[in-house]
Amino acid sequence: MLGKTVYAAVDIATAIIESLAWTARTTMPCSCCDLFGEAADSMSPESLVAFADAYAMAKMMDESDPEMVSAEFARWWWKSLMANTVALVEDAALLASHKSPGRAQSLIVLALEELAKARWLYEEAEHQWTAPLGVYGLEPRPAGDVFVPDGLLSARRPHAEKLQVAEQFASGLAGFWSLERRMEYYERPDLETFMATAKQRNLDKQAGFYVDRRGDKITTPLAIPAGDVETAIRHTAKVIQMHLIEDHTRQQDASDLSLIDSVEELHWAVMPYSDPEIFADFIDRMSPEETE
């Protein structure tokens, strides 16, 4: 027989389910919400106890302290995200050069999603990463722990949300390079401004992988034009380079230059795609002169 404690748990679980049923009926205009109302009658006492335990665990996790990692771990994490972002651009360029612009388009969108994750982490961690450098007239101090941003917790964020973040950051590109437009870099539009663009980017990603039918129309990745993808590759690479330059600029006035944690290899890796003319000119000038 079930003890008093178990019966109390059953009562609690029943009340929870009935509350969910009432909420569903008043907020969800669909017949499936009636399933909540039937649950209290159809579930066994043991199942109700399990439901109560699961609900309590979820509530406890939701109310638990935010997750934190060391500044060193966060830096490793950010570098890994940025390295993968750059690698996705490299792979996209390779696919585009081998007459596969559709797949290349999808990889570019994936690169933007990874960039958004890197940006989330950077915004949380940059203060702690900067603390030991002694910049801005501040005394150096050891880096503290870093909060894991909501976007990087174990639950996956919607693709559109990541793409909104990436597009918002990309909107500052012109202002980053132009003094006349500098405020566009510092004062970017709200995230909601990029909702439609983010949704389109997500559709672009799917279009690069799948054949779809809409009425009497068939769309295929094999029909995606190469020119548009080449432009997207260069634009995305420039946005990535902007973030890498931000990280370098943050550290350049360090009181002890040995503390600078450079990602110079990523600058060089992305430059052929962000600034191909500059890169080609540099390689040409650094190459040994041909002897006659």
PDB file of C-alpha atoms in Angstrom:
ATOM      1  CA  MET A   1       0.000   0.000   0.000  1.00  0.00           C
ATOM      2  CA  LEU A   2       1.065   3.555  -0.593  1.00  0.00           C
ATOM      3  CA  GLY A   3       1.993   5.497   2.503  1.00  0.00           C
ATOM      4  CA  LYS A   4       0.653   8.873   3.527  1.00  0.00           C
ATOM      5  CA  THR A   5       3.649  10.656   2.010  1.00  0.00           C
ATOM      6  CA  VAL A   6       3.069   9.017  -1.353  1.00  0.00           C
ATOM      7  CA  TYR A   7      -0.628   9.862  -1.285  1.00  0.00           C
ATOM      8  CA  ALA A   8       0.297  13.473  -0.545  1.00  0.00           C
ATOM      9  CA  ALA A   9       2.565  13.437  -3.582  1.00  0.00           C
ATOM     10  CA  VAL A  10      -0.296  12.034  -5.644  1.00  0.00           C
ATOM     11  CA  ASP A  11      -2.523  14.884  -4.493  1.00  0.00           C
ATOM     12  CA  ILE A  12       0.155  17.421  -5.380  1.00  0.00           C
ATOM     13  CA  ALA A  13       0.724  15.873  -8.802  1.00  0.00           C
ATOM     14  CA  THR A  14      -2.997  15.770  -9.481  1.00  0.00           C
ATOM     15  CA  ALA A  15      -3.307  19.432  -8.565  1.00  0.00           C
ATOM     16  CA  ILE A  16      -0.377  20.268 -10.864  1.00  0.00           C
ATOM     17  CA  ILE A  17      -1.911  18.442 -13.798  1.00  0.00           C
ATOM     18  CA  GLU A  18      -5.318  19.993 -13.214  1.00  0.00           C
ATOM     19  CA  SER A  19      -3.651  23.421 -13.079  1.00  0.00           C
ATOM     20  CA  LEU A  20      -1.863  22.692 -16.342  1.00  0.00           C
ATOM     21  CA  ALA A  21      -5.146  21.588 -17.853  1.00  0.00           C
ATOM     22  CA  TRP A  22      -6.857  24.810 -16.829  1.00  0.00           C
ATOM     23  CA  THR A  23      -3.965  26.875 -18.230  1.00  0.00           C
ATOM     24  CA  ALA A  24      -4.031  24.923 -21.479  1.00  0.00           C
ATOM     25  CA  ARG A  25      -7.780  25.304 -21.916  1.00  0.00           C
ATOM     26  CA  THR A  26      -7.588  29.058 -21.356  1.00  0.00           C
ATOM     27  CA  THR A  27      -4.527  29.724 -23.506  1.00  0.00           C
ATOM     28  CA  MET A  28      -4.335  26.982 -26.142  1.00  0.00           C
ATOM     29  CA  PRO A  29      -7.053  26.932 -28.824  1.00  0.00           C
ATOM     30  CA  CYS A  30      -6.711  23.238 -29.647  1.00  0.00           C
ATOM     31  CA  SER A  31      -8.461  20.045 -28.673  1.00  0.00           C
ATOM     32  CA  CYS A  32      -5.234  18.346 -27.650  1.00  0.00           C
ATOM     33  CA  CYS A  33      -5.108  20.444 -24.476  1.00  0.00           C
ATOM     34  CA  ASP A  34      -7.923  18.260 -23.109  1.00  0.00           C
ATOM     35  CA  LEU A  35      -5.288  15.579 -22.637  1.00  0.00           C
ATOM     36  CA  PHE A  36      -4.065  17.501 -19.608  1.00  0.00           C
ATOM     37  CA  GLY A  37      -7.467  17.276 -18.024  1.00  0.00           C
ATOM     38  CA  GLU A  38      -7.690  13.542 -18.625  1.00  0.00           C
ATOM     39  CA  ALA A  39      -4.224  12.886 -17.212  1.00  0.00           C
ATOM     40  CA  ALA A  40      -5.226  13.131 -13.559  1.00  0.00           C
ATOM     41  CA  ASP A  41      -7.903  10.452 -14.070  1.00  0.00           C
ATOM     42  CA  SER A  42      -5.973   8.132 -16.373  1.00  0.00           C
ATOM     43  CA  MET A  43      -2.536   8.085 -14.670  1.00  0.00           C
ATOM     44  CA  SER A  44      -1.786   5.577 -11.941  1.00  0.00           C
ATOM     45  CA  PRO A  45      -0.741   6.798  -8.476  1.00  0.00           C
ATOM     46  CA  GLU A  46       2.831   5.654  -9.169  1.00  0.00           C
ATOM     47  CA  SER A  47       2.881   7.645 -12.423  1.00  0.00           C
ATOM     48  CA  LEU A  48       1.548  10.696 -10.643  1.00  0.00           C
ATOM     49  CA  VAL A  49       4.335  10.422  -8.071  1.00  0.00           C
ATOM     50  CA  ALA A  50       6.921  10.187 -10.864  1.00  0.00           C
ATOM     51  CA  PHE A  51       5.348  13.235 -12.523  1.00  0.00           C
ATOM     52  CA  ALA A  52       5.549  15.176  -9.253  1.00  0.00           C
ATOM     53  CA  ASP A  53       9.228  14.229  -8.860  1.00  0.00           C
ATOM     54  CA  ALA A  54      10.026  15.287 -12.423  1.00  0.00           C
ATOM     55  CA  TYR A  55       8.168  18.568 -11.980  1.00  0.00           C
ATOM     56  CA  ALA A  56      10.007  19.292  -8.726  1.00  0.00           C
ATOM     57  CA  MET A  57      13.363  18.503 -10.304  1.00  0.00           C
ATOM     58  CA  ALA A  58      12.670  20.756 -13.295  1.00  0.00           C
ATOM     59  CA  LYS A  59      11.558  23.577 -10.999  1.00  0.00           C
ATOM     60  CA  MET A  60      14.663  23.165  -8.847  1.00  0.00           C
ATOM     61  CA  MET A  61      16.930  23.247 -11.912  1.00  0.00           C
ATOM     62  CA  ASP A  62      15.123  26.330 -13.214  1.00  0.00           C
ATOM     63  CA  GLU A  63      15.680  28.127  -9.925  1.00  0.00           C
ATOM     64  CA  SER A  64      19.274  26.946  -9.411  1.00  0.00           C
ATOM     65  CA  ASP A  65      22.278  29.255  -9.470  1.00  0.00           C
ATOM     66  CA  PRO A  66      23.568  30.246 -12.927  1.00  0.00           C
ATOM     67  CA  GLU A  67      26.344  28.051 -14.314  1.00  0.00           C
ATOM     68  CA  MET A  68      29.858  29.459 -14.189  1.00  0.00           C
ATOM     69  CA  VAL A  69      33.178  28.478 -15.773  1.00  0.00           C
ATOM     70  CA  SER A  70      36.709  29.722 -15.296  1.00  0.00           C
ATOM     71  CA  ALA A  71      37.950  32.565 -17.481  1.00  0.00           C
ATOM     72  CA  GLU A  72      40.571  30.196 -18.904  1.00  0.00           C
ATOM     73  CA  PHE A  73      37.926  27.648 -19.882  1.00  0.00           C
ATOM     74  CA  ALA A  74      35.738  30.384 -21.382  1.00  0.00           C
ATOM     75  CA  ARG A  75      38.685  31.581 -23.458  1.00  0.00           C
ATOM     76  CA  TRP A  76      39.332  28.068 -24.754  1.00  0.00           C
ATOM     77  CA  TRP A  77      35.631  27.737 -25.527  1.00  0.00           C
ATOM     78  CA  TRP A  78      35.529  31.041 -27.415  1.00  0.00           C
ATOM     79  CA  LYS A  79      38.632  30.172 -29.426  1.00  0.00           C
ATOM     80  CA  SER A  80      37.079  26.834 -30.356  1.00  0.00           C
ATOM     81  CA  LEU A  81      33.886  28.535 -31.523  1.00  0.00           C
ATOM     82  CA  MET A  82      35.824  31.070 -33.583  1.00  0.00           C
ATOM     83  CA  ALA A  83      38.076  28.411 -35.103  1.00  0.00           C
ATOM     84  CA  ASN A  84      35.005  26.451 -36.154  1.00  0.00           C
ATOM     85  CA  THR A  85      33.397  29.605 -37.544  1.00  0.00           C
ATOM     86  CA  VAL A  86      36.427  30.309 -39.694  1.00  0.00           C
ATOM     87  CA  ALA A  87      36.639  26.658 -40.775  1.00  0.00           C
ATOM     88  CA  LEU A  88      33.017  26.749 -41.933  1.00  0.00           C
ATOM     89  CA  VAL A  89      33.838  29.754 -44.125  1.00  0.00           C
ATOM     90  CA  GLU A  90      36.854  27.913 -45.538  1.00  0.00           C
ATOM     91  CA  ASP A  91      34.706  24.868 -46.289  1.00  0.00           C
ATOM     92  CA  ALA A  92      32.015  27.043 -47.870  1.00  0.00           C
ATOM     93  CA  ALA A  93      34.573  28.671 -50.150  1.00  0.00           C
ATOM     94  CA  LEU A  94      35.908  25.251 -51.136  1.00  0.00           C
ATOM     95  CA  LEU A  95      32.429  23.999 -51.995  1.00  0.00           C
ATOM     96  CA  ALA A  96      31.636  27.156 -53.947  1.00  0.00           C
ATOM     97  CA  SER A  97      34.834  26.757 -55.966  1.00  0.00           C
ATOM     98  CA  HIS A  98      33.763  23.195 -56.826  1.00  0.00           C
ATOM     99  CA  LYS A  99      30.386  24.215 -58.240  1.00  0.00           C
ATOM    100  CA  SER A 100      28.373  23.494 -55.099  1.00  0.00           C
ATOM    101  CA  PRO A 101      27.036  26.942 -54.106  1.00  0.00           C
ATOM    102  CA  GLY A 102      23.948  25.516 -52.420  1.00  0.00           C
ATOM    103  CA  ARG A 103      25.916  23.563 -49.832  1.00  0.00           C
ATOM    104  CA  ALA A 104      28.257  26.534 -49.477  1.00  0.00           C
ATOM    105  CA  GLN A 105      25.267  28.765 -48.688  1.00  0.00           C
ATOM    106  CA  SER A 106      24.181  26.429 -45.903  1.00  0.00           C
ATOM    107  CA  LEU A 107      27.650  26.401 -44.350  1.00  0.00           C
ATOM    108  CA  ILE A 108      27.774  30.193 -44.358  1.00  0.00           C
ATOM    109  CA  VAL A 109      24.560  30.308 -42.342  1.00  0.00           C
ATOM    110  CA  LEU A 110      26.014  27.734 -39.930  1.00  0.00           C
ATOM    111  CA  ALA A 111      29.085  29.967 -39.596  1.00  0.00           C
ATOM    112  CA  LEU A 112      26.848  32.860 -38.586  1.00  0.00           C
ATOM    113  CA  GLU A 113      25.184  30.698 -35.942  1.00  0.00           C
ATOM    114  CA  GLU A 114      28.574  29.747 -34.492  1.00  0.00           C
ATOM    115  CA  LEU A 115      29.588  33.411 -34.541  1.00  0.00           C
ATOM    116  CA  ALA A 116      26.484  34.285 -32.527  1.00  0.00           C
ATOM    117  CA  LYS A 117      27.448  31.706 -29.899  1.00  0.00           C
ATOM    118  CA  ALA A 118      30.953  33.155 -29.770  1.00  0.00           C
ATOM    119  CA  ARG A 119      29.507  36.650 -29.354  1.00  0.00           C
ATOM    120  CA  TRP A 120      27.279  35.542 -26.478  1.00  0.00           C
ATOM    121  CA  LEU A 121      30.291  34.108 -24.675  1.00  0.00           C
ATOM    122  CA  TYR A 122      32.554  37.048 -25.487  1.00  0.00           C
ATOM    123  CA  GLU A 123      30.152  39.597 -24.045  1.00  0.00           C
ATOM    124  CA  GLU A 124      30.021  37.661 -20.774  1.00  0.00           C
ATOM    125  CA  ALA A 125      33.760  36.987 -20.553  1.00  0.00           C
ATOM    126  CA  GLU A 126      35.609  39.980 -21.972  1.00  0.00           C
ATOM    127  CA  HIS A 127      35.648  41.900 -18.669  1.00  0.00           C
ATOM    128  CA  GLN A 128      37.289  38.993 -16.860  1.00  0.00           C
ATOM    129  CA  TRP A 129      39.731  38.357 -19.716  1.00  0.00           C
ATOM    130  CA  THR A 130      40.755  42.027 -19.660  1.00  0.00           C
ATOM    131  CA  ALA A 131      41.201  42.263 -15.869  1.00  0.00           C
ATOM    132  CA  PRO A 132      44.784  40.887 -15.738  1.00  0.00           C
ATOM    133  CA  LEU A 133      45.990  43.191 -18.538  1.00  0.00           C
ATOM    134  CA  GLY A 134      45.957  46.442 -16.570  1.00  0.00           C
ATOM    135  CA  VAL A 135      44.369  48.509 -19.340  1.00  0.00           C
ATOM    136  CA  TYR A 136      42.231  51.660 -19.081  1.00  0.00           C
ATOM    137  CA  GLY A 137      44.316  52.829 -16.122  1.00  0.00           C
ATOM    138  CA  LEU A 138      43.143  49.962 -13.921  1.00  0.00           C
ATOM    139  CA  GLU A 139      45.374  47.825 -11.733  1.00  0.00           C
ATOM    140  CA  PRO A 140      45.786  44.275 -13.040  1.00  0.00           C
ATOM    141  CA  ARG A 141      43.887  41.636 -11.106  1.00  0.00           C
ATOM    142  CA  PRO A 142      43.304  37.909 -11.557  1.00  0.00           C
ATOM    143  CA  ALA A 143      40.444  36.957 -13.867  1.00  0.00           C
ATOM    144  CA  GLY A 144      37.305  35.773 -12.126  1.00  0.00           C
ATOM    145  CA  ASP A 145      34.811  33.149 -13.202  1.00  0.00           C
ATOM    146  CA  VAL A 146      32.461  33.750 -16.108  1.00  0.00           C
ATOM    147  CA  PHE A 147      28.700  33.207 -16.234  1.00  0.00           C
ATOM    148  CA  VAL A 148      27.657  30.827 -18.988  1.00  0.00           C
ATOM    149  CA  PRO A 149      25.252  32.875 -21.144  1.00  0.00           C
ATOM    150  CA  ASP A 150      21.717  31.585 -21.564  1.00  0.00           C
ATOM    151  CA  GLY A 151      22.347  30.946 -25.244  1.00  0.00           C
ATOM    152  CA  LEU A 152      25.092  28.437 -24.417  1.00  0.00           C
ATOM    153  CA  LEU A 153      23.340  26.433 -21.730  1.00  0.00           C
ATOM    154  CA  SER A 154      22.584  22.784 -22.455  1.00  0.00           C
ATOM    155  CA  ALA A 155      19.182  23.523 -24.012  1.00  0.00           C
ATOM    156  CA  ARG A 156      19.662  24.428 -27.670  1.00  0.00           C
ATOM    157  CA  ARG A 157      18.521  27.884 -28.727  1.00  0.00           C
ATOM    158  CA  PRO A 158      16.331  28.354 -31.795  1.00  0.00           C
ATOM    159  CA  HIS A 159      18.333  28.877 -34.969  1.00  0.00           C
ATOM    160  CA  ALA A 160      16.490  32.115 -35.717  1.00  0.00           C
ATOM    161  CA  GLU A 161      17.541  33.579 -32.362  1.00  0.00           C
ATOM    162  CA  LYS A 162      21.220  32.901 -33.054  1.00  0.00           C
ATOM    163  CA  LEU A 163      20.897  34.369 -36.521  1.00  0.00           C
ATOM    164  CA  GLN A 164      19.264  37.509 -35.134  1.00  0.00           C
ATOM    165  CA  VAL A 165      22.303  38.004 -32.893  1.00  0.00           C
ATOM    166  CA  ALA A 166      24.677  37.451 -35.816  1.00  0.00           C
ATOM    167  CA  GLU A 167      22.795  39.836 -38.103  1.00  0.00           C
ATOM    168  CA  GLN A 168      22.643  42.492 -35.405  1.00  0.00           C
ATOM    169  CA  PHE A 169      26.404  42.278 -34.972  1.00  0.00           C
ATOM    170  CA  ALA A 170      26.959  42.323 -38.749  1.00  0.00           C
ATOM    171  CA  SER A 171      24.905  45.521 -39.046  1.00  0.00           C
ATOM    172  CA  GLY A 172      27.798  47.409 -37.458  1.00  0.00           C
ATOM    173  CA  LEU A 173      30.291  46.424 -40.158  1.00  0.00           C
ATOM    174  CA  ALA A 174      30.150  49.684 -42.135  1.00  0.00           C
ATOM    175  CA  GLY A 175      30.482  51.738 -38.972  1.00  0.00           C
ATOM    176  CA  PHE A 176      33.431  49.650 -37.828  1.00  0.00           C
ATOM    177  CA  TRP A 177      35.493  50.719 -40.852  1.00  0.00           C
ATOM    178  CA  SER A 178      34.142  54.252 -41.466  1.00  0.00           C
ATOM    179  CA  LEU A 179      34.600  57.204 -39.131  1.00  0.00           C
ATOM    180  CA  GLU A 180      31.650  58.935 -40.763  1.00  0.00           C
ATOM    181  CA  ARG A 181      29.392  55.983 -39.939  1.00  0.00           C
ATOM    182  CA  ARG A 182      30.987  54.979 -36.626  1.00  0.00           C
ATOM    183  CA  MET A 183      27.753  55.299 -34.652  1.00  0.00           C
ATOM    184  CA  GLU A 184      26.299  52.449 -36.712  1.00  0.00           C
ATOM    185  CA  TYR A 185      28.870  50.234 -35.001  1.00  0.00           C
ATOM    186  CA  TYR A 186      28.154  51.467 -31.479  1.00  0.00           C
ATOM    187  CA  GLU A 187      24.369  51.859 -31.781  1.00  0.00           C
ATOM    188  CA  ARG A 188      22.982  48.842 -33.578  1.00  0.00           C
ATOM    189  CA  PRO A 189      19.227  48.334 -34.039  1.00  0.00           C
ATOM    190  CA  ASP A 190      17.298  46.135 -31.597  1.00  0.00           C
ATOM    191  CA  LEU A 191      17.263  42.365 -32.125  1.00  0.00           C
ATOM    192  CA  GLU A 192      13.622  42.445 -33.226  1.00  0.00           C
ATOM    193  CA  THR A 193      14.710  44.459 -36.274  1.00  0.00           C
ATOM    194  CA  PHE A 194      16.468  41.372 -37.622  1.00  0.00           C
ATOM    195  CA  MET A 195      13.708  38.831 -37.068  1.00  0.00           C
ATOM    196  CA  ALA A 196      12.667  38.642 -40.726  1.00  0.00           C
ATOM    197  CA  THR A 197      16.273  38.515 -41.933  1.00  0.00           C
ATOM    198  CA  ALA A 198      17.075  35.721 -39.474  1.00  0.00           C
ATOM    199  CA  LYS A 199      14.112  33.679 -40.655  1.00  0.00           C
ATOM    200  CA  GLN A 200      15.242  34.109 -44.243  1.00  0.00           C
ATOM    201  CA  ARG A 201      18.779  33.022 -43.357  1.00  0.00           C
ATOM    202  CA  ASN A 202      17.404  29.864 -41.773  1.00  0.00           C
ATOM    203  CA  LEU A 203      15.403  29.187 -44.938  1.00  0.00           C
ATOM    204  CA  ASP A 204      18.571  29.772 -46.963  1.00  0.00           C
ATOM    205  CA  LYS A 205      20.343  27.141 -44.890  1.00  0.00           C
ATOM    206  CA  GLN A 206      17.613  24.581 -45.544  1.00  0.00           C
ATOM    207  CA  ALA A 207      17.480  25.496 -49.232  1.00  0.00           C
ATOM    208  CA  GLY A 208      21.163  24.647 -49.570  1.00  0.00           C
ATOM    209  CA  PHE A 209      20.588  21.111 -48.314  1.00  0.00           C
ATOM    210  CA  TYR A 210      17.138  19.980 -49.418  1.00  0.00           C
ATOM    211  CA  VAL A 211      14.882  19.697 -52.442  1.00  0.00           C
ATOM    212  CA  ASP A 212      11.445  21.131 -51.610  1.00  0.00           C
ATOM    213  CA  ARG A 213       8.078  21.433 -53.327  1.00  0.00           C
ATOM    214  CA  ARG A 214       5.676  24.335 -52.981  1.00  0.00           C
ATOM    215  CA  GLY A 215       2.633  23.746 -55.146  1.00  0.00           C
ATOM    216  CA  ASP A 216       3.836  23.338 -58.719  1.00  0.00           C
ATOM    217  CA  LYS A 217       7.297  24.711 -57.932  1.00  0.00           C
ATOM    218  CA  ILE A 218      10.386  22.645 -57.068  1.00  0.00           C
ATOM    219  CA  THR A 219      13.402  24.235 -55.383  1.00  0.00           C
ATOM    220  CA  THR A 220      16.774  22.485 -55.398  1.00  0.00           C
ATOM    221  CA  PRO A 221      20.208  23.342 -53.959  1.00  0.00           C
ATOM    222  CA  LEU A 222      21.653  22.686 -57.399  1.00  0.00           C
ATOM    223  CA  ALA A 223      19.909  25.784 -58.774  1.00  0.00           C
ATOM    224  CA  ILE A 224      21.281  28.303 -56.258  1.00  0.00           C
ATOM    225  CA  PRO A 225      23.323  30.958 -58.128  1.00  0.00           C
ATOM    226  CA  ALA A 226      27.038  31.058 -57.397  1.00  0.00           C
ATOM    227  CA  GLY A 227      27.366  34.846 -57.454  1.00  0.00           C
ATOM    228  CA  ASP A 228      25.109  35.421 -54.459  1.00  0.00           C
ATOM    229  CA  VAL A 229      26.995  32.841 -52.420  1.00  0.00           C
ATOM    230  CA  GLU A 230      30.392  34.338 -53.235  1.00  0.00           C
ATOM    231  CA  THR A 231      29.124  37.690 -51.954  1.00  0.00           C
ATOM    232  CA  ALA A 232      27.780  36.043 -48.779  1.00  0.00           C
ATOM    233  CA  ILE A 233      31.097  34.287 -48.134  1.00  0.00           C
ATOM    234  CA  ARG A 234      33.024  37.562 -48.327  1.00  0.00           C
ATOM    235  CA  HIS A 235      30.524  39.441 -46.175  1.00  0.00           C
ATOM    236  CA  THR A 236      30.497  36.738 -43.495  1.00  0.00           C
ATOM    237  CA  ALA A 237      34.288  36.575 -43.472  1.00  0.00           C
ATOM    238  CA  LYS A 238      34.449  40.361 -42.975  1.00  0.00           C
ATOM    239  CA  VAL A 239      32.054  40.126 -40.020  1.00  0.00           C
ATOM    240  CA  ILE A 240      34.202  37.384 -38.467  1.00  0.00           C
ATOM    241  CA  GLN A 241      37.329  39.476 -39.029  1.00  0.00           C
ATOM    242  CA  MET A 242      35.611  42.400 -37.296  1.00  0.00           C
ATOM    243  CA  HIS A 243      35.101  40.328 -34.155  1.00  0.00           C
ATOM    244  CA  LEU A 244      38.698  39.081 -34.231  1.00  0.00           C
ATOM    245  CA  ILE A 245      39.950  42.669 -34.542  1.00  0.00           C
ATOM    246  CA  GLU A 246      37.775  43.663 -31.565  1.00  0.00           C
ATOM    247  CA  ASP A 247      39.513  41.002 -29.497  1.00  0.00           C
ATOM    248  CA  HIS A 248      42.970  42.175 -30.589  1.00  0.00           C
ATOM    249  CA  THR A 249      42.150  45.835 -29.930  1.00  0.00           C
ATOM    250  CA  ARG A 250      40.873  45.002 -26.444  1.00  0.00           C
ATOM    251  CA  GLN A 251      44.316  43.664 -25.508  1.00  0.00           C
ATOM    252  CA  GLN A 252      46.715  45.923 -27.397  1.00  0.00           C
ATOM    253  CA  ASP A 253      47.378  48.335 -24.510  1.00  0.00           C
ATOM    254  CA  ALA A 254      48.248  45.610 -22.000  1.00  0.00           C
ATOM    255  CA  SER A 255      50.861  46.672 -19.450  1.00  0.00           C
ATOM    256  CA  ASP A 256      52.618  43.335 -19.979  1.00  0.00           C
ATOM    257  CA  LEU A 257      52.624  42.337 -23.655  1.00  0.00           C
ATOM    258  CA  SER A 258      53.344  38.722 -22.740  1.00  0.00           C
ATOM    259  CA  LEU A 259      49.790  38.506 -21.374  1.00  0.00           C
ATOM    260  CA  ILE A 260      48.215  39.164 -24.777  1.00  0.00           C
ATOM    261  CA  ASP A 261      46.372  36.041 -25.919  1.00  0.00           C
ATOM    262  CA  SER A 262      46.516  36.440 -29.682  1.00  0.00           C
ATOM    263  CA  VAL A 263      44.393  34.606 -32.242  1.00  0.00           C
ATOM    264  CA  GLU A 264      46.525  35.844 -35.121  1.00  0.00           C
ATOM    265  CA  GLU A 265      46.275  32.490 -36.896  1.00  0.00           C
ATOM    266  CA  LEU A 266      42.523  33.007 -37.286  1.00  0.00           C
ATOM    267  CA  HIS A 267      43.091  36.464 -38.774  1.00  0.00           C
ATOM    268  CA  TRP A 268      45.334  34.950 -41.416  1.00  0.00           C
ATOM    269  CA  ALA A 269      42.979  32.034 -42.027  1.00  0.00           C
ATOM    270  CA  VAL A 270      39.954  34.242 -42.742  1.00  0.00           C
ATOM    271  CA  MET A 271      41.751  37.024 -44.637  1.00  0.00           C
ATOM    272  CA  PRO A 272      41.760  35.271 -48.046  1.00  0.00           C
ATOM    273  CA  TYR A 273      37.953  35.362 -47.895  1.00  0.00           C
ATOM    274  CA  SER A 274      37.365  38.706 -46.163  1.00  0.00           C
ATOM    275  CA  ASP A 275      39.964  40.698 -48.115  1.00  0.00           C
ATOM    276  CA  PRO A 276      41.216  38.568 -51.011  1.00  0.00           C
ATOM    277  CA  GLU A 277      42.852  41.465 -52.861  1.00  0.00           C
ATOM    278  CA  ILE A 278      44.839  42.593 -49.814  1.00  0.00           C
ATOM    279  CA  PHE A 279      45.835  39.023 -49.031  1.00  0.00           C
ATOM    280  CA  ALA A 280      46.928  38.324 -52.617  1.00  0.00           C
ATOM    281  CA  ASP A 281      48.945  41.551 -52.714  1.00  0.00           C
ATOM    282  CA  PHE A 282      50.671  40.681 -49.441  1.00  0.00           C
ATOM    283  CA  ILE A 283      51.546  37.174 -50.621  1.00  0.00           C
ATOM    284  CA  ASP A 284      52.830  38.595 -53.880  1.00  0.00           C
ATOM    285  CA  ARG A 285      55.044  41.138 -52.110  1.00  0.00           C
ATOM    286  CA  MET A 286      56.361  38.568 -49.614  1.00  0.00           C
ATOM    287  CA  SER A 287      57.179  36.002 -52.304  1.00  0.00           C
ATOM    288  CA  PRO A 288      60.808  35.789 -53.451  1.00  0.00           C
ATOM    289  CA  GLU A 289      61.365  37.654 -56.693  1.00  0.00           C
ATOM    290  CA  GLU A 290      61.664  35.390 -59.695  1.00  0.00           C
ATOM    291  CA  THR A 291      65.087  35.340 -61.179  1.00  0.00           C
ATOM    292  CA  GLU A 292      65.387  35.957 -64.874  1.00  0.00           C
TER     293      GLU A 292
END
